Short mmCIF file of the C-alpha atoms (twelve columns), coordinates in Angstrom:
data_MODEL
# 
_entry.id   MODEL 
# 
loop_
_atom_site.group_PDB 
_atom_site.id 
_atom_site.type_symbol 
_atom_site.label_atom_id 
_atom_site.label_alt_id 
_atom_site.label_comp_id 
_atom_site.label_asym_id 
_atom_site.label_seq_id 
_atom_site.Cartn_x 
_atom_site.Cartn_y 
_atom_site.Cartn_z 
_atom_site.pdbx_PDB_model_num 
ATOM 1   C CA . UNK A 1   0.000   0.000  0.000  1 
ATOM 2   C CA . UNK A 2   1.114   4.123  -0.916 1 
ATOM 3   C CA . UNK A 3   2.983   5.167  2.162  1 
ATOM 4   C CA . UNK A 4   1.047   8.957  1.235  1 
ATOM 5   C CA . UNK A 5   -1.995  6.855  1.679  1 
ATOM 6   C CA . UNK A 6   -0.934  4.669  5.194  1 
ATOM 7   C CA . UNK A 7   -0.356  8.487  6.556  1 
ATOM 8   C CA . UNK A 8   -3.476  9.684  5.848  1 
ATOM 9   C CA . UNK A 9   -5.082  6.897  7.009  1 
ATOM 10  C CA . UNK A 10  -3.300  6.576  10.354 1 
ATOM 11  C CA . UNK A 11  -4.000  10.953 11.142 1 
ATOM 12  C CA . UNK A 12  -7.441  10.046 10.435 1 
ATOM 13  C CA . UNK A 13  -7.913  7.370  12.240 1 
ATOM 14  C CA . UNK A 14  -5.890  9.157  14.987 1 
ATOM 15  C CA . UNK A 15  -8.685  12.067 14.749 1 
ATOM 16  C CA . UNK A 16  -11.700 10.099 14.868 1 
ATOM 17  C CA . UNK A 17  -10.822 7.395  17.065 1 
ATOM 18  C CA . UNK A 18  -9.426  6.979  21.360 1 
ATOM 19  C CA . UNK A 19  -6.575  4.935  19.867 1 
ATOM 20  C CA . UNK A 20  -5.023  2.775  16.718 1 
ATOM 21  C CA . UNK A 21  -5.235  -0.340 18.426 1 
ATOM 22  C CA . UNK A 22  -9.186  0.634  19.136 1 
ATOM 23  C CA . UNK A 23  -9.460  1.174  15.377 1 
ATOM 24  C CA . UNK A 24  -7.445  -1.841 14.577 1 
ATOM 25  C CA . UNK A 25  -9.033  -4.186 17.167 1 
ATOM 26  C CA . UNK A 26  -12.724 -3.269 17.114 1 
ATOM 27  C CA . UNK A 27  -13.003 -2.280 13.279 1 
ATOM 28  C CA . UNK A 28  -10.701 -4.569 11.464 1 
ATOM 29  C CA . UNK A 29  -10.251 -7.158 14.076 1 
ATOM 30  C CA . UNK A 30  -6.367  -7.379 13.138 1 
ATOM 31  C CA . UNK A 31  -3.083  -7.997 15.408 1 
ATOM 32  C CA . UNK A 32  -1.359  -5.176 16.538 1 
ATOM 33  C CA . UNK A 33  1.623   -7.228 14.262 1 
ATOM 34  C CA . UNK A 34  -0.033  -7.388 11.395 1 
ATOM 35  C CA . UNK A 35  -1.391  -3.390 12.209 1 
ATOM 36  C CA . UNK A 36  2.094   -2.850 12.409 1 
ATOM 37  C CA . UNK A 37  3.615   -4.176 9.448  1 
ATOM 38  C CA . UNK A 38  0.805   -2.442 7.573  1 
ATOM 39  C CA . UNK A 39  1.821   0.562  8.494  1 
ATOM 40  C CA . UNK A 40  5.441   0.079  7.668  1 
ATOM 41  C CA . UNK A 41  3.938   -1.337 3.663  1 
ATOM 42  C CA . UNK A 42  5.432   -4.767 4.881  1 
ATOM 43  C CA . UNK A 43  1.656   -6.385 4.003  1 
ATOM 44  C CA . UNK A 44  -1.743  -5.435 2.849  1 
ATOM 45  C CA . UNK A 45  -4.911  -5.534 4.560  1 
ATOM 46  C CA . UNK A 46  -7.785  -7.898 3.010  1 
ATOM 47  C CA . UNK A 47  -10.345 -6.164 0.707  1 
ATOM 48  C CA . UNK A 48  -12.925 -5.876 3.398  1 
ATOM 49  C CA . UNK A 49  -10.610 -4.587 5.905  1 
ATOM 50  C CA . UNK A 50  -9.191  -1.762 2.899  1 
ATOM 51  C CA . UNK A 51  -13.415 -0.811 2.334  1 
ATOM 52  C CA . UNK A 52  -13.584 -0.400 6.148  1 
ATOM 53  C CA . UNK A 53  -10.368 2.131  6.270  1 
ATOM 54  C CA . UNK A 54  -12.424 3.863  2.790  1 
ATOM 55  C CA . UNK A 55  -15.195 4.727  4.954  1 
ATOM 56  C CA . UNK A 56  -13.199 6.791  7.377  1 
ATOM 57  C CA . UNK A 57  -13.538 8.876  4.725  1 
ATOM 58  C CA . UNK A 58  -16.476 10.649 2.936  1 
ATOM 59  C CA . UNK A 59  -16.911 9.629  -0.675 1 
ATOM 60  C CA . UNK A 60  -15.851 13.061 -1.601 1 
ATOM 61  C CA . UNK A 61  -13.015 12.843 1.178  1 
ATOM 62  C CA . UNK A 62  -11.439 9.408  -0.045 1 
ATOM 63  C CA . UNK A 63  -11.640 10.869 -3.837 1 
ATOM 64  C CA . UNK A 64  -9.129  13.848 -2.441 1 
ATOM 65  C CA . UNK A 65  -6.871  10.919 -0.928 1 
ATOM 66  C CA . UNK A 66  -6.670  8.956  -3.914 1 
ATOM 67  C CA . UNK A 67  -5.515  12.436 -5.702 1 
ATOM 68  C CA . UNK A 68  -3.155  13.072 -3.002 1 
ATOM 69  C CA . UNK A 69  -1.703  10.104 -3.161 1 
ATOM 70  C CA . UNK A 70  -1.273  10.022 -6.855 1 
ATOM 71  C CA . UNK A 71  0.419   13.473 -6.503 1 
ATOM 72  C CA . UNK A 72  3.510   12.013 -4.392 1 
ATOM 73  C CA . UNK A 73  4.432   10.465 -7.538 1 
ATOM 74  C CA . UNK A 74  5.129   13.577 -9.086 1 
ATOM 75  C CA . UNK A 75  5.399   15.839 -6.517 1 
ATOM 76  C CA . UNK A 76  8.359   15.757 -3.898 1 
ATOM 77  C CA . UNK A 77  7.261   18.279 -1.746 1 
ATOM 78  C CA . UNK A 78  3.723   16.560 -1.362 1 
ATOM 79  C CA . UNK A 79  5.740   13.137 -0.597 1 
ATOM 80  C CA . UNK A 80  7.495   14.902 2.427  1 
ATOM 81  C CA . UNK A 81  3.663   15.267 4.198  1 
ATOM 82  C CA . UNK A 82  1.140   14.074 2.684  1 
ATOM 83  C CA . UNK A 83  -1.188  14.867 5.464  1 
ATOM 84  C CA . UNK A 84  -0.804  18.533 5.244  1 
ATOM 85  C CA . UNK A 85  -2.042  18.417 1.679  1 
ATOM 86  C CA . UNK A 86  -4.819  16.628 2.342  1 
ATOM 87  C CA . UNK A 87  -5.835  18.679 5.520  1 
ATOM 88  C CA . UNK A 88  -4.946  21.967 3.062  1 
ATOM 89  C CA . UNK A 89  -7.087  20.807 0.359  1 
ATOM 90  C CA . UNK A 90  -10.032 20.015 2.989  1 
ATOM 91  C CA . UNK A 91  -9.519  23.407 3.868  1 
ATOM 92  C CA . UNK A 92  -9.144  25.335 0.530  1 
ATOM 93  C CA . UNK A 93  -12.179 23.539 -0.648 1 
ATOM 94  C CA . UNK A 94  -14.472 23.989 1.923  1 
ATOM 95  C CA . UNK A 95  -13.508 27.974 2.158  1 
ATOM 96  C CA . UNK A 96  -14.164 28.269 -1.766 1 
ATOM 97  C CA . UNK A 97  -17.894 26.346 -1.197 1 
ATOM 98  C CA . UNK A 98  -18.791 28.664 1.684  1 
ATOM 99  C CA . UNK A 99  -17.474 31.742 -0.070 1 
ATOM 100 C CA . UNK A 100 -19.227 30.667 -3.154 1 
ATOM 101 C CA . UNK A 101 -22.086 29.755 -1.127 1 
ATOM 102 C CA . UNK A 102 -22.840 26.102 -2.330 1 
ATOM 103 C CA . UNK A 103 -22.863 24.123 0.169  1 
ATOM 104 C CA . UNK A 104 -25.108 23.546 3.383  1 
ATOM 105 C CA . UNK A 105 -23.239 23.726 6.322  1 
ATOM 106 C CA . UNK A 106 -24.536 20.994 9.113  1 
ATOM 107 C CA . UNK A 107 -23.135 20.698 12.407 1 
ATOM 108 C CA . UNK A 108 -23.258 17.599 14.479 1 
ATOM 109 C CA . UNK A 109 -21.875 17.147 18.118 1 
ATOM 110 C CA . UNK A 110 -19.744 13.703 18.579 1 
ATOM 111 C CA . UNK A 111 -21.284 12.229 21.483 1 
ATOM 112 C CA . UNK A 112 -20.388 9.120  23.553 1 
ATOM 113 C CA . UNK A 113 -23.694 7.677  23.854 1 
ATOM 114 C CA . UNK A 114 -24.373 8.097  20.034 1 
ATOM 115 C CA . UNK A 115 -20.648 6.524  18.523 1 
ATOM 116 C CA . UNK A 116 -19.052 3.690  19.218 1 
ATOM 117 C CA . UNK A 117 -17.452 4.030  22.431 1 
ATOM 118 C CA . UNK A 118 -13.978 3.440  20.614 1 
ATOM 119 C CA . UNK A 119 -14.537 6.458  18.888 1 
ATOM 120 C CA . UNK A 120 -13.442 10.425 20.554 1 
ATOM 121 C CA . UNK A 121 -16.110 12.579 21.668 1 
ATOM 122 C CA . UNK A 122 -16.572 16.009 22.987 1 
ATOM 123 C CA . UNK A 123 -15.905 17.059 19.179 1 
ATOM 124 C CA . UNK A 124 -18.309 18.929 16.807 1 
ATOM 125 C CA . UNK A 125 -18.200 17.699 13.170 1 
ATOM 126 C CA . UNK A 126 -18.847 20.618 10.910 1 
ATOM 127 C CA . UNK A 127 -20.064 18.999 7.407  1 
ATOM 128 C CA . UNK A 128 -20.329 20.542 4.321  1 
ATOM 129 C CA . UNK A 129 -22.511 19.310 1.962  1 
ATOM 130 C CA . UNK A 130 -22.794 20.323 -1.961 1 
ATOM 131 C CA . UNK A 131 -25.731 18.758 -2.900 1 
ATOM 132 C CA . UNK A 132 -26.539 18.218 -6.612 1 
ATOM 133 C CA . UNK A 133 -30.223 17.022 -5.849 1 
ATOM 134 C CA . UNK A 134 -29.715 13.663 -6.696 1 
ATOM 135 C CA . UNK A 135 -29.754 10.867 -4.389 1 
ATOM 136 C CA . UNK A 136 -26.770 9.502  -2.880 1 
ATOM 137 C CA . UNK A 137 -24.623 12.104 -5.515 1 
ATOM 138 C CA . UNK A 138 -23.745 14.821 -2.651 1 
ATOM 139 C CA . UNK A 139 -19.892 16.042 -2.372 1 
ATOM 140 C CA . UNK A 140 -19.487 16.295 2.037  1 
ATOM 141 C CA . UNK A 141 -16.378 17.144 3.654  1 
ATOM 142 C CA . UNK A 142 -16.506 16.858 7.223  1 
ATOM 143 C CA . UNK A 143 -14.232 19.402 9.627  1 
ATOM 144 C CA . UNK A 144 -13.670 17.718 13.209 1 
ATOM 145 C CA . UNK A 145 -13.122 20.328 15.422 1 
ATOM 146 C CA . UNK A 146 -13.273 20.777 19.130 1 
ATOM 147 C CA . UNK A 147 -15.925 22.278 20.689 1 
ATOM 148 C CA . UNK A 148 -14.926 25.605 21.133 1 
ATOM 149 C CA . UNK A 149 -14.998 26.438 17.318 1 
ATOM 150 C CA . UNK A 150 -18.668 25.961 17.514 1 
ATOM 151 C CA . UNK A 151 -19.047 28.558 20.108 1 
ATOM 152 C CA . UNK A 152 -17.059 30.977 18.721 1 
ATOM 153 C CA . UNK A 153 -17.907 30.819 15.264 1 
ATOM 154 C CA . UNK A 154 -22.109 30.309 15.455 1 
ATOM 155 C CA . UNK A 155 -23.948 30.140 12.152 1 
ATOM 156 C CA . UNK A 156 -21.987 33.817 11.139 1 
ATOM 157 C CA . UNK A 157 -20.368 32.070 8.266  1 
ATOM 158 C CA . UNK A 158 -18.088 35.532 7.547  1 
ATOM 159 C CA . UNK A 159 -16.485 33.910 10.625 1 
ATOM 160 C CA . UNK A 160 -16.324 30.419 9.235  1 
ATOM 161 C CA . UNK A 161 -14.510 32.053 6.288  1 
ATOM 162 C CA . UNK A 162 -12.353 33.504 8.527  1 
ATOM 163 C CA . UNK A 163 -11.763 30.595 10.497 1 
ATOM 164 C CA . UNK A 164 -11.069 28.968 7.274  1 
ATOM 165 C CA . UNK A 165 -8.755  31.291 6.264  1 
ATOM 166 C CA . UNK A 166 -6.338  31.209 9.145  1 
ATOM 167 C CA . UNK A 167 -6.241  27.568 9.474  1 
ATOM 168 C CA . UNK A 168 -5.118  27.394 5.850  1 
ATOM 169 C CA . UNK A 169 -2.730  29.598 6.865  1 
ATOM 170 C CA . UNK A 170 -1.450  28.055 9.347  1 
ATOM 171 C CA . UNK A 171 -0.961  24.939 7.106  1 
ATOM 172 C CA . UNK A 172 1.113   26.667 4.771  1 
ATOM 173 C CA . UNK A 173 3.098   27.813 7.901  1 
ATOM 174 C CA . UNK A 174 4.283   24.672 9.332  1 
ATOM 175 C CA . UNK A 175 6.113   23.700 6.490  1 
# 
């Protein structure tokens, strides 16, 4: 499997989830060897197990991976972290639907007694959703955030652009 694509993977999972081996035990029902030598491109996981790590992902979300992923292979500077192009493309994405003002914003609180208990709570999940009415054929990125974002930003969506703004930003910053 891409290494670009193992890194993205992992930070996700990382975001959404108490732990790896929660992921990896509960989700996949793998060994934390055979986790392991996944991560370091040693093996691959079975089909099943690669659809489960696909739907960490939004459709729209796991589209941008594959692209990032492809990019490392021409790219040198996206090979060095792919995360932080797939977090800045999140980001640059979402700011141009909001400014352009296509897509619904939803919010949705991650709560403990609603997930999984392996997965992190006391997060909001900001999700933007471009939808083309047609069933099943909507483009969503979802933001995790912490709760404080919520708060601060509202429904004013001058600051969501803003927000968006700076964490872009800051992206481009910590190179």
């Amino acid at each position: 499997m891409n290494p670009a694509l193992i890194q993205i993977v992992v930070q996700v999972i990382r975001e959404k989830y108490m732990s790896e081996k929660a992921f990896y035990t509960e989700k996949l029902g793998i060994s934390p060897q055979s986790w392991d030598r996944w991560k370091k491109g040693e093996q691959g996981l079975k089909y099943d197990n690669v659809q489960i790590l696909s739907t960490l992902f939004t459709d729209y979300e796991w589209m941008l991976v594959q692209k990032v992923v492809r990019t490392t292979e021409i790219m040198p500077e996206v090979v060095n972290n792919p995360v932080k192009e797939y977090n800045f493309l999140k980001y640059q994405i979402a700011k141009k639907w909001v400014n352009n003002g296509i897509a619904r914003l939803e919010w949705h609180q991650s709560d403990e007694n609603t997930e999984e208990s392996v997965r992190k709570s006391n997060m909001v999940i900001l999700q933007l959703i471009v939808d083309y009415n047609l069933w099943g054929y909507n483009d969503i990125i979802e933001l995790r955030l912490p709760g404080i974002i919520r708060q601060q930003i509202g429904h004013d969506e001058v600051k969501l652009l803003q927000w968006f703004v700076d964490e872009s930003e800051k992206l481009q910053e910590s190179e």
